[in-house]
Amino acid sequence: MILGVGLFAAVAIAWLLIAAIEKFRLGLSFAQAFLYTPFKLAYRVADHKLKIARGAEAPVIYAIVHQSKLDPALMLSLLPEDTLHILDEASARSFWLEPWRELARTIAFNAEHVFVSRRLVRVLKGRGRLAVYFPDAIEPEVKSFRLYRAVSRIALQADARIVPIFVGGARWLPTSLTPADQAPRKLLPKLSVSVLPPLTLDELAARDGEPARNRGNALFDYAAEARFGATDLSRSLFQSIRDASDRFGASHPIVEDVDGALGYRNLFAGARVLGHRVEACTAPGEAVGLLLPNSTGLATALLGLWSANRVAAMINHTAGPANVTSGVRTAVIRTVISSRAFVEKAALSDVVMAAEEGGARLLWLEDIQENTSAFEKLAAGLFWRRPLQAQDADKPAVILFTSGSEGTPKAAVLSNRNLLANAMQAESRITISPKDTLFNVLPAFHSFGLTGGTILPLLTGVKAVLYPSPLHYKLIPEMARKARPSIMFGTDTFLANYARNASEGDFSSLRFIVAGAEPVKPETRRIYRERFQAEIIEGFGLTEAAPVVAVNTAIHNREGTVGRLLPAIRMRLEPVEGTKDGGRLWLDGPNMMMGYITEDRPGELRPLEGWHDTGDIVSVDRDGFIAIRGRAKRFAKVAGEMVSLGAVEMLVQSLWPEDHHAVVAVPDKRRGERIVLVTTADSAELEELRKLNKEKGAAELAMPQDIIKVAALPVLGSGKTDYVAARKLAMEQLGLAA
């Protein structure tokens, strides 16, 4: 009895002591601190950003992403006592929440009246505070999105600041509002409160230099930014993927290829074995080449290199031997990991020779497998969670060579932080869960195939089905029928070819397809919508951005655009001669590369300082949707006037939508340059183009002077049009090659 009383007294004293500390640390009332203490202890809440919310000057609206039944209790404990909390009906009635509801004023959410009530505006104008709980929907349907618009109107009328709040980890609580098959439950997950600085809607809308931007979208985007803000960017990719294995289960199937599937534990064990071998022949921080197809072996190699603190240099075997040799020398790659079976099947002996000519030696996966002892396998199985070297999120993780569609490829260096940030930016915009299966045919030397098709699934528990080549147009539909994916990545060229070879039902399991690298033709979109009931959502990215910059979603989709910026990416537009409704796009954000390594300074990182010039010409509508108008380099100077080759290409595409076209500029003695159309359209005639040009009111200077018909346009391994090769072809056909 005495022992029990003593134990109870000790617990009570400890509780009161911790509550006193929390009261002074966070500026809470004692009642708030007392009721907050159990949460702090049980969930190890990272709450250092709460001072931003508590210090926000009224009038202020706290926009809280409501993920769990626990969220109102947490917010009632942590936000200023004079805050009016607008609760959902379940929280307003819940008996267990009664002690917390006594901490501040609360009213029940009424969908018909609350957010059109003048009372809320009066509360705010009286230097008040509101806490509004928004549904946890990454892609809210129309009804939910009305809430963002309604709150935006109230904020505008009261000139109130917005403070978005997201409780990272709450999605995995037993009290989560997300179905368990989409968010596996964890009894005591660590919680992290993400809070962003207070900004008015006008300040939000003007951050990218567009003060007329839709304010409802601005509020929604700021809440998505808070969601992304819960990502711990101090964790390396190895650590973050290991955290995912803890969340989804060590045996959770995560990667699959034609030879079978691997769970997290087996993937990490294989990575540890490979990492040990790489450690023995390379130095920390050294670039190690990967010449591998999409496969479980590739995923294993990536994790192994990151575990050993080596940089994965992704070798593009489709770029040609000369570019491979150049890349190996530029990045100072002394070791290349490859597979004899892959080299033989893909006939890549010339690429291997090119790598060796650049100074690299080959390390074969078959040799590693054959020479791995039982002891090594046992040790890897026991210590699979431990990295081989100390981890640092700011260190380089990957070297990717840019596509080279307009010139010599450059080596872009991406850190752990860059890649983790971009994957989680995408996850903050597109709804995915462990229920999904992602079918990735894009090669990992293509930044979209690496981040979207490999890293993102590893981080989010989505099973990735990896296929070795996007060019197997007949086999890929069959593979899709077997794998039953819900998500797929591709380019318009690849998707159009898959559809031509697909049987009914091959792609019927798809929820959506994310397409990038080139514009999606209306015909391609129509075929997938009508035949397979799958939506193609278009996005935009570049290697230097790791790569995703903007994307449409199933709910927020505007055809003809590449979607809206991902959270935490900033943009600015600079005027461009010859372009009226757009500008040259500059970007900044946590996903932007560390810098370039160039051919003239091998192995030396030239850091990116400040904003990055993408070289893309874009326009942005009032809702924030971005439309690509062309490339700055893809302008011709005809008779002293700047002409966008991309705009001419779009005009041609509208005339012959089922064919492929490349518009290039070649030298002209009289005009400086002239425009040439390289096309697969057999029926293409200049007279039809002139007629359309006149109908559209386009300048006569923008009219192609020659048409060159080809069976197929030259393309890069990523699926993009190879404009360098197309221009060379045009020069040869016109006798200008000399």
GROMACS .gro file of C-alpha atoms in nm, residues 201-582:
model
  382
  201LEU     CA    1  -0.308   3.592  -4.842
  202ASP     CA    2  -0.181   3.886  -5.045
  203GLU     CA    3   0.173   3.814  -4.924
  204LEU     CA    4   0.124   3.446  -5.009
  205ALA     CA    5  -0.014   3.513  -5.355
  206ALA     CA    6   0.266   3.757  -5.435
  207ARG     CA    7   0.557   3.533  -5.330
  208ASP     CA    8   0.617   3.432  -5.691
  209GLY     CA    9   0.561   3.780  -5.826
  210GLU     CA   10   0.198   3.713  -5.923
  211PRO     CA   11  -0.023   3.929  -5.694
  212ALA     CA   12  -0.339   3.833  -5.889
  213ARG     CA   13  -0.293   3.464  -5.803
  214ASN     CA   14  -0.602   3.276  -5.678
  215ARG     CA   15  -0.604   3.313  -5.299
  216GLY     CA   16  -0.786   2.985  -5.233
  217ASN     CA   17  -0.505   2.805  -5.410
  218ALA     CA   18  -0.251   3.010  -5.218
  219LEU     CA   19  -0.395   2.892  -4.885
  220PHE     CA   20  -0.410   2.530  -5.003
  221ASP     CA   21  -0.049   2.546  -5.127
  222TYR     CA   22   0.069   2.694  -4.797
  223ALA     CA   23  -0.096   2.409  -4.605
  224ALA     CA   24   0.076   2.160  -4.842
  225GLU     CA   25   0.405   2.337  -4.768
  226ALA     CA   26   0.350   2.274  -4.395
  227ARG     CA   27   0.291   1.905  -4.475
  228PHE     CA   28   0.623   1.898  -4.659
  229GLY     CA   29   0.780   2.093  -4.371
  230ALA     CA   30   0.731   1.791  -4.144
  231THR     CA   31   0.996   1.604  -4.348
  232ASP     CA   32   1.322   1.574  -4.157
  233LEU     CA   33   1.569   1.687  -4.422
  234SER     CA   34   1.860   1.621  -4.186
  235ARG     CA   35   1.813   1.248  -4.251
  236SER     CA   36   2.009   1.086  -4.534
  237LEU     CA   37   1.835   0.878  -4.800
  238PHE     CA   38   1.960   0.558  -4.634
  239GLN     CA   39   1.820   0.666  -4.297
  240SER     CA   40   1.491   0.787  -4.445
  241ILE     CA   41   1.432   0.462  -4.636
  242ARG     CA   42   1.519   0.267  -4.321
  243ASP     CA   43   1.262   0.479  -4.133
  244ALA     CA   44   1.011   0.374  -4.398
  245SER     CA   45   1.095   0.009  -4.333
  246ASP     CA   46   1.013   0.066  -3.964
  247ARG     CA   47   0.686   0.228  -4.061
  248PHE     CA   48   0.565  -0.024  -4.319
  249GLY     CA   49   0.737  -0.339  -4.192
  250ALA     CA   50   1.073  -0.501  -4.268
  251SER     CA   51   0.903  -0.774  -4.474
  252HIS     CA   52   0.684  -0.535  -4.673
  253PRO     CA   53   0.742  -0.609  -5.048
  254ILE     CA   54   0.892  -0.289  -5.185
  255VAL     CA   55   1.072  -0.359  -5.516
  256GLU     CA   56   0.999  -0.615  -5.784
  257ASP     CA   57   1.144  -0.698  -6.124
  258VAL     CA   58   1.102  -0.982  -6.373
  259ASP     CA   59   1.300  -1.212  -6.139
  260GLY     CA   60   1.097  -1.155  -5.822
  261ALA     CA   61   1.028  -0.918  -5.531
  262LEU     CA   62   1.228  -0.799  -5.230
  263GLY     CA   63   1.111  -0.669  -4.893
  264TYR     CA   64   1.292  -0.393  -4.707
  265ARG     CA   65   1.502  -0.631  -4.493
  266ASN     CA   66   1.635  -0.832  -4.787
  267LEU     CA   67   1.696  -0.516  -4.986
  268PHE     CA   68   1.904  -0.363  -4.707
  269ALA     CA   69   2.091  -0.689  -4.643
  270GLY     CA   70   2.192  -0.709  -5.010
  271ALA     CA   71   2.291  -0.342  -5.000
  272ARG     CA   72   2.519  -0.406  -4.703
  273VAL     CA   73   2.701  -0.686  -4.885
  274LEU     CA   74   2.751  -0.473  -5.196
  275GLY     CA   75   2.849  -0.170  -4.989
  276HIS     CA   76   3.125  -0.371  -4.818
  277ARG     CA   77   3.273  -0.463  -5.156
  278VAL     CA   78   3.262  -0.104  -5.276
  279GLU     CA   79   3.426   0.014  -4.952
  280ALA     CA   80   3.722  -0.211  -5.022
  281CYS     CA   81   3.809  -0.050  -5.357
  282THR     CA   82   3.690   0.312  -5.331
  283ALA     CA   83   3.720   0.609  -5.096
  284PRO     CA   84   3.441   0.785  -4.902
  285GLY     CA   85   3.271   1.046  -5.119
  286GLU     CA   86   3.401   0.890  -5.440
  287ALA     CA   87   3.175   0.872  -5.745
  288VAL     CA   88   3.092   0.513  -5.841
  289GLY     CA   89   2.927   0.451  -6.177
  290LEU     CA   90   2.609   0.245  -6.210
  291LEU     CA   91   2.554   0.077  -6.546
  292LEU     CA   92   2.241  -0.120  -6.462
  293PRO     CA   93   1.883  -0.152  -6.588
  294ASN     CA   94   1.571  -0.094  -6.378
  295SER     CA   95   1.586  -0.390  -6.141
  296THR     CA   96   1.607  -0.495  -5.778
  297GLY     CA   97   1.985  -0.504  -5.837
  298LEU     CA   98   1.980  -0.133  -5.916
  299ALA     CA   99   1.785  -0.050  -5.597
  300THR     CA  100   2.026  -0.266  -5.397
  301ALA     CA  101   2.329  -0.095  -5.552
  302LEU     CA  102   2.193   0.253  -5.478
  303LEU     CA  103   2.133   0.170  -5.111
  304GLY     CA  104   2.472   0.000  -5.087
  305LEU     CA  105   2.653   0.307  -5.221
  306TRP     CA  106   2.463   0.543  -4.990
  307SER     CA  107   2.531   0.315  -4.693
  308ALA     CA  108   2.904   0.331  -4.774
  309ASN     CA  109   2.892   0.710  -4.828
  310ARG     CA  110   2.967   0.684  -5.200
  311VAL     CA  111   2.808   0.884  -5.479
  312ALA     CA  112   2.600   0.697  -5.739
  313ALA     CA  113   2.690   0.825  -6.087
  314MET     CA  114   2.412   0.710  -6.319
  315ILE     CA  115   2.560   0.616  -6.657
  316ASN     CA  116   2.333   0.670  -6.956
  317HIS     CA  117   2.419   0.379  -7.184
  318THR     CA  118   2.197   0.522  -7.461
  319ALA     CA  119   2.401   0.843  -7.485
  320GLY     CA  120   2.667   0.683  -7.705
  321PRO     CA  121   3.027   0.574  -7.626
  322ALA     CA  122   3.174   0.924  -7.666
  323ASN     CA  123   2.936   1.074  -7.408
  324VAL     CA  124   2.997   0.781  -7.170
  325THR     CA  125   3.374   0.832  -7.187
  326SER     CA  126   3.326   1.205  -7.137
  327GLY     CA  127   3.097   1.147  -6.836
  328VAL     CA  128   3.336   0.902  -6.671
  329ARG     CA  129   3.622   1.150  -6.705
  330THR     CA  130   3.415   1.450  -6.596
  331ALA     CA  131   3.288   1.285  -6.276
  332VAL     CA  132   3.622   1.107  -6.215
  333ILE     CA  133   3.458   0.763  -6.200
  334ARG     CA  134   3.719   0.494  -6.127
  335THR     CA  135   3.475   0.206  -6.061
  336VAL     CA  136   3.159   0.110  -6.249
  337ILE     CA  137   2.914  -0.146  -6.112
  338SER     CA  138   2.741  -0.347  -6.383
  339SER     CA  139   2.603  -0.689  -6.472
  340ARG     CA  140   2.749  -0.920  -6.735
  341ALA     CA  141   2.400  -1.051  -6.816
  342PHE     CA  142   2.275  -0.696  -6.877
  343VAL     CA  143   2.575  -0.599  -7.090
  344GLU     CA  144   2.531  -0.913  -7.300
  345LYS     CA  145   2.153  -0.884  -7.345
  346ALA     CA  146   2.164  -0.513  -7.428
  347ALA     CA  147   2.478  -0.546  -7.645
  348LEU     CA  148   2.668  -0.283  -7.447
  349SER     CA  149   3.026  -0.401  -7.497
  350ASP     CA  150   3.107  -0.069  -7.669
  351VAL     CA  151   2.973   0.121  -7.366
  352VAL     CA  152   3.188  -0.091  -7.132
  353MET     CA  153   3.491  -0.017  -7.350
  354ALA     CA  154   3.402   0.354  -7.344
  355ALA     CA  155   3.387   0.349  -6.961
  356GLU     CA  156   3.725   0.173  -6.945
  357GLU     CA  157   3.866   0.425  -7.190
  358GLY     CA  158   3.755   0.698  -6.950
  359GLY     CA  159   3.963   0.537  -6.673
  360ALA     CA  160   3.707   0.314  -6.495
  361ARG     CA  161   3.726  -0.053  -6.408
  362LEU     CA  162   3.421  -0.279  -6.394
  363LEU     CA  163   3.285  -0.440  -6.077
  364TRP     CA  164   3.041  -0.715  -6.176
  365LEU     CA  165   2.733  -0.802  -5.968
  366GLU     CA  166   2.775  -1.168  -6.065
  367ASP     CA  167   3.123  -1.174  -5.906
  368ILE     CA  168   2.994  -1.016  -5.586
  369GLN     CA  169   2.713  -1.273  -5.560
  370GLU     CA  170   2.946  -1.563  -5.632
  371ASN     CA  171   3.211  -1.458  -5.381
  372THR     CA  172   2.982  -1.367  -5.092
  373SER     CA  173   3.041  -1.604  -4.801
  374ALA     CA  174   2.778  -1.744  -4.566
  375PHE     CA  175   2.932  -1.536  -4.286
  376GLU     CA  176   2.890  -1.214  -4.488
  377LYS     CA  177   2.528  -1.301  -4.559
  378LEU     CA  178   2.465  -1.373  -4.189
  379ALA     CA  179   2.628  -1.046  -4.081
  380ALA     CA  180   2.430  -0.852  -4.342
  381GLY     CA  181   2.108  -1.015  -4.222
  382LEU     CA  182   2.184  -0.922  -3.860
  383PHE     CA  183   2.308  -0.567  -3.914
  384TRP     CA  184   2.100  -0.465  -4.215
  385ARG     CA  185   1.970  -0.153  -4.042
  386ARG     CA  186   2.315  -0.007  -3.984
  387PRO     CA  187   2.485   0.208  -4.247
  388LEU     CA  188   2.849   0.125  -4.319
  389GLN     CA  189   2.960   0.488  -4.293
  390ALA     CA  190   2.844   0.798  -4.107
  391GLN     CA  191   2.552   0.963  -4.286
  392ASP     CA  192   2.525   1.329  -4.384
  393ALA     CA  193   2.221   1.462  -4.570
  394ASP     CA  194   2.422   1.749  -4.716
  395LYS     CA  195   2.670   1.520  -4.891
  396PRO     CA  196   2.630   1.430  -5.261
  397ALA     CA  197   2.417   1.119  -5.325
  398VAL     CA  198   2.381   1.105  -5.703
  399ILE     CA  199   2.541   1.241  -6.018
  400LEU     CA  200   2.302   1.262  -6.312
  401PHE     CA  201   2.397   1.363  -6.661
  402THR     CA  202   2.151   1.604  -6.823
  403SER     CA  203   1.965   1.481  -7.130
  404GLY     CA  204   2.180   1.660  -7.385
  405SER     CA  205   1.877   1.720  -7.608
  406GLU     CA  206   2.026   2.057  -7.705
  407GLY     CA  207   2.400   1.998  -7.657
  408THR     CA  208   2.667   1.813  -7.458
  409PRO     CA  209   2.533   1.651  -7.137
  410LYS     CA  210   2.637   1.814  -6.807
  411ALA     CA  211   2.695   1.639  -6.473
  412ALA     CA  212   2.445   1.761  -6.212
  413VAL     CA  213   2.528   1.675  -5.850
  414LEU     CA  214   2.232   1.609  -5.619
  415SER     CA  215   2.262   1.572  -5.243
  416ASN     CA  216   2.067   1.339  -5.015
  417ARG     CA  217   1.870   1.643  -4.904
  418ASN     CA  218   1.783   1.744  -5.263
  419LEU     CA  219   1.648   1.401  -5.355
  420LEU     CA  220   1.463   1.345  -5.026
  421ALA     CA  221   1.308   1.692  -5.052
  422ASN     CA  222   1.185   1.639  -5.407
  423ALA     CA  223   1.037   1.296  -5.336
  424MET     CA  224   0.847   1.431  -5.036
  425GLN     CA  225   0.741   1.745  -5.226
  426ALA     CA  226   0.579   1.513  -5.480
  427GLU     CA  227   0.422   1.308  -5.198
  428SER     CA  228   0.275   1.632  -5.060
  429ARG     CA  229   0.096   1.696  -5.389
  430ILE     CA  230  -0.006   1.352  -5.528
  431THR     CA  231  -0.210   1.100  -5.329
  432ILE     CA  232  -0.019   0.772  -5.293
  433SER     CA  233  -0.014   0.503  -5.026
  434PRO     CA  234   0.116   0.149  -4.956
  435LYS     CA  235  -0.199   0.025  -5.130
  436ASP     CA  236  -0.053   0.143  -5.460
  437THR     CA  237   0.177  -0.036  -5.702
  438LEU     CA  238   0.395   0.180  -5.925
  439PHE     CA  239   0.505   0.050  -6.265
  440ASN     CA  240   0.827   0.223  -6.368
  441VAL     CA  241   0.973   0.176  -6.716
  442LEU     CA  242   1.177   0.498  -6.719
  443PRO     CA  243   1.550   0.429  -6.674
  444ALA     CA  244   1.719   0.545  -6.353
  445PHE     CA  245   1.976   0.747  -6.548
  446HIS     CA  246   1.673   0.968  -6.626
  447SER     CA  247   1.604   1.184  -6.320
  448PHE     CA  248   1.227   1.118  -6.333
  449GLY     CA  249   1.288   0.744  -6.340
  450LEU     CA  250   1.530   0.768  -6.046
  451THR     CA  251   1.341   0.999  -5.808
  452GLY     CA  252   0.981   0.927  -5.905
  453GLY     CA  253   1.017   0.566  -6.011
  454THR     CA  254   1.269   0.437  -5.754
  455ILE     CA  255   1.335   0.668  -5.457
  456LEU     CA  256   0.976   0.787  -5.399
  457PRO     CA  257   0.833   0.432  -5.369
  458LEU     CA  258   1.112   0.328  -5.128
  459LEU     CA  259   1.027   0.624  -4.903
  460THR     CA  260   0.649   0.584  -4.911
  461GLY     CA  261   0.596   0.208  -4.898
  462VAL     CA  262   0.461   0.193  -5.254
  463LYS     CA  263   0.569  -0.128  -5.426
  464ALA     CA  264   0.777  -0.041  -5.733
  465VAL     CA  265   0.764  -0.281  -6.025
  466LEU     CA  266   1.079  -0.203  -6.224
  467TYR     CA  267   1.103  -0.288  -6.593
  468PRO     CA  268   1.442  -0.275  -6.768
  469SER     CA  269   1.360  -0.088  -7.090
  470PRO     CA  270   1.085   0.154  -7.199
  471LEU     CA  271   1.134   0.044  -7.561
  472HIS     CA  272   0.967  -0.299  -7.527
  473TYR     CA  273   0.639  -0.172  -7.665
  474LYS     CA  274   0.475  -0.514  -7.697
  475LEU     CA  275   0.599  -0.665  -7.369
  476ILE     CA  276   0.522  -0.372  -7.138
  477PRO     CA  277   0.139  -0.394  -7.178
  478GLU     CA  278   0.161  -0.768  -7.097
  479MET     CA  279   0.372  -0.690  -6.790
  480ALA     CA  280   0.118  -0.429  -6.679
  481ARG     CA  281  -0.161  -0.686  -6.706
  482LYS     CA  282   0.032  -0.919  -6.471
  483ALA     CA  283   0.157  -0.657  -6.225
  484ARG     CA  284  -0.179  -0.471  -6.198
  485PRO     CA  285  -0.021  -0.132  -6.117
  486SER     CA  286  -0.226   0.162  -6.000
  487ILE     CA  287   0.034   0.424  -6.101
  488MET     CA  288   0.263   0.445  -6.402
  489PHE     CA  289   0.525   0.690  -6.526
  490GLY     CA  290   0.605   0.756  -6.891
  491THR     CA  291   0.649   1.000  -7.177
  492ASP     CA  292   0.400   1.070  -7.455
  493THR     CA  293   0.612   0.882  -7.712
  494PHE     CA  294   0.632   0.572  -7.496
  495LEU     CA  295   0.268   0.583  -7.383
  496ALA     CA  296   0.140   0.618  -7.740
  497ASN     CA  297   0.340   0.313  -7.847
  498TYR     CA  298   0.221   0.105  -7.551
  499ALA     CA  299  -0.141   0.188  -7.633
  500ARG     CA  300  -0.096   0.076  -7.996
  501ASN     CA  301   0.026  -0.263  -7.877
  502ALA     CA  302  -0.205  -0.308  -7.577
  503SER     CA  303  -0.503  -0.537  -7.551
  504GLU     CA  304  -0.819  -0.433  -7.373
  505GLY     CA  305  -0.765  -0.447  -6.998
  506ASP     CA  306  -0.383  -0.433  -7.003
  507PHE     CA  307  -0.379  -0.095  -6.829
  508SER     CA  308  -0.723  -0.110  -6.667
  509SER     CA  309  -0.578  -0.127  -6.313
  510LEU     CA  310  -0.424   0.223  -6.342
  511ARG     CA  311  -0.556   0.512  -6.133
  512PHE     CA  312  -0.340   0.763  -6.315
  513ILE     CA  313  -0.027   0.802  -6.526
  514VAL     CA  314   0.227   1.077  -6.466
  515ALA     CA  315   0.380   1.194  -6.793
  516GLY     CA  316   0.674   1.428  -6.843
  517ALA     CA  317   0.974   1.508  -7.066
  518GLU     CA  318   0.754   1.614  -7.362
  519PRO     CA  319   0.399   1.749  -7.416
  520VAL     CA  320   0.118   1.493  -7.402
  521LYS     CA  321  -0.084   1.484  -7.722
  522PRO     CA  322  -0.464   1.506  -7.691
  523GLU     CA  323  -0.494   1.179  -7.882
  524THR     CA  324  -0.274   0.993  -7.630
  525ARG     CA  325  -0.476   1.133  -7.343
  526ARG     CA  326  -0.804   1.035  -7.513
  527ILE     CA  327  -0.693   0.677  -7.581
  528TYR     CA  328  -0.598   0.610  -7.217
  529ARG     CA  329  -0.912   0.776  -7.089
  530GLU     CA  330  -1.151   0.590  -7.320
  531ARG     CA  331  -0.980   0.249  -7.349
  532PHE     CA  332  -0.837   0.209  -7.000
  533GLN     CA  333  -1.024   0.468  -6.787
  534ALA     CA  334  -0.686   0.604  -6.679
  535GLU     CA  335  -0.607   0.974  -6.652
  536ILE     CA  336  -0.276   1.108  -6.775
  537ILE     CA  337  -0.157   1.391  -6.552
  538GLU     CA  338   0.119   1.599  -6.697
  539GLY     CA  339   0.418   1.728  -6.503
  540PHE     CA  340   0.737   1.920  -6.561
  541GLY     CA  341   1.085   1.884  -6.427
  542LEU     CA  342   1.455   1.913  -6.493
  543THR     CA  343   1.755   1.716  -6.375
  544GLU     CA  344   1.885   2.015  -6.177
  545ALA     CA  345   1.562   2.018  -5.971
  546ALA     CA  346   1.589   1.648  -5.876
  547PRO     CA  347   1.367   1.664  -6.102
  548VAL     CA  348   0.996   1.742  -6.038
  549VAL     CA  349   0.904   2.111  -6.041
  550ALA     CA  350   0.530   2.110  -6.114
  551VAL     CA  351   0.258   1.853  -6.168
  552ASN     CA  352  -0.113   1.831  -6.230
  553THR     CA  353  -0.319   1.604  -6.006
  554ALA     CA  354  -0.635   1.402  -6.059
  555ILE     CA  355  -0.841   1.679  -5.891
  556HIS     CA  356  -0.638   1.987  -5.984
  557ASN     CA  357  -0.576   1.923  -6.351
  558ARG     CA  358  -0.568   2.169  -6.638
  559GLU     CA  359  -0.497   2.020  -6.980
  560GLY     CA  360  -0.239   2.206  -7.180
  561THR     CA  361  -0.042   2.286  -6.864
  562VAL     CA  362   0.216   2.097  -6.657
  563GLY     CA  363   0.039   2.171  -6.330
  564ARG     CA  364   0.131   2.391  -6.037
  565LEU     CA  365   0.457   2.429  -5.846
  566LEU     CA  366   0.536   2.171  -5.580
  567PRO     CA  367   0.545   2.292  -5.217
  568ALA     CA  368   0.850   2.496  -5.107
  569ILE     CA  369   0.964   2.571  -5.464
  570ARG     CA  370   0.986   2.939  -5.552
  571MET     CA  371   0.987   3.079  -5.905
  572ARG     CA  372   1.039   3.406  -6.085
  573LEU     CA  373   0.991   3.500  -6.450
  574GLU     CA  374   1.217   3.725  -6.652
  575PRO     CA  375   1.096   3.895  -6.973
  576VAL     CA  376   1.202   3.735  -7.302
  577GLU     CA  377   1.224   3.911  -7.635
  578GLY     CA  378   0.961   3.774  -7.873
  579THR     CA  379   0.739   3.634  -7.595
  580LYS     CA  380   0.434   3.834  -7.482
  581ASP     CA  381   0.254   3.608  -7.234
  582GLY     CA  382   0.542   3.443  -7.050
   0.00000   0.00000   0.00000
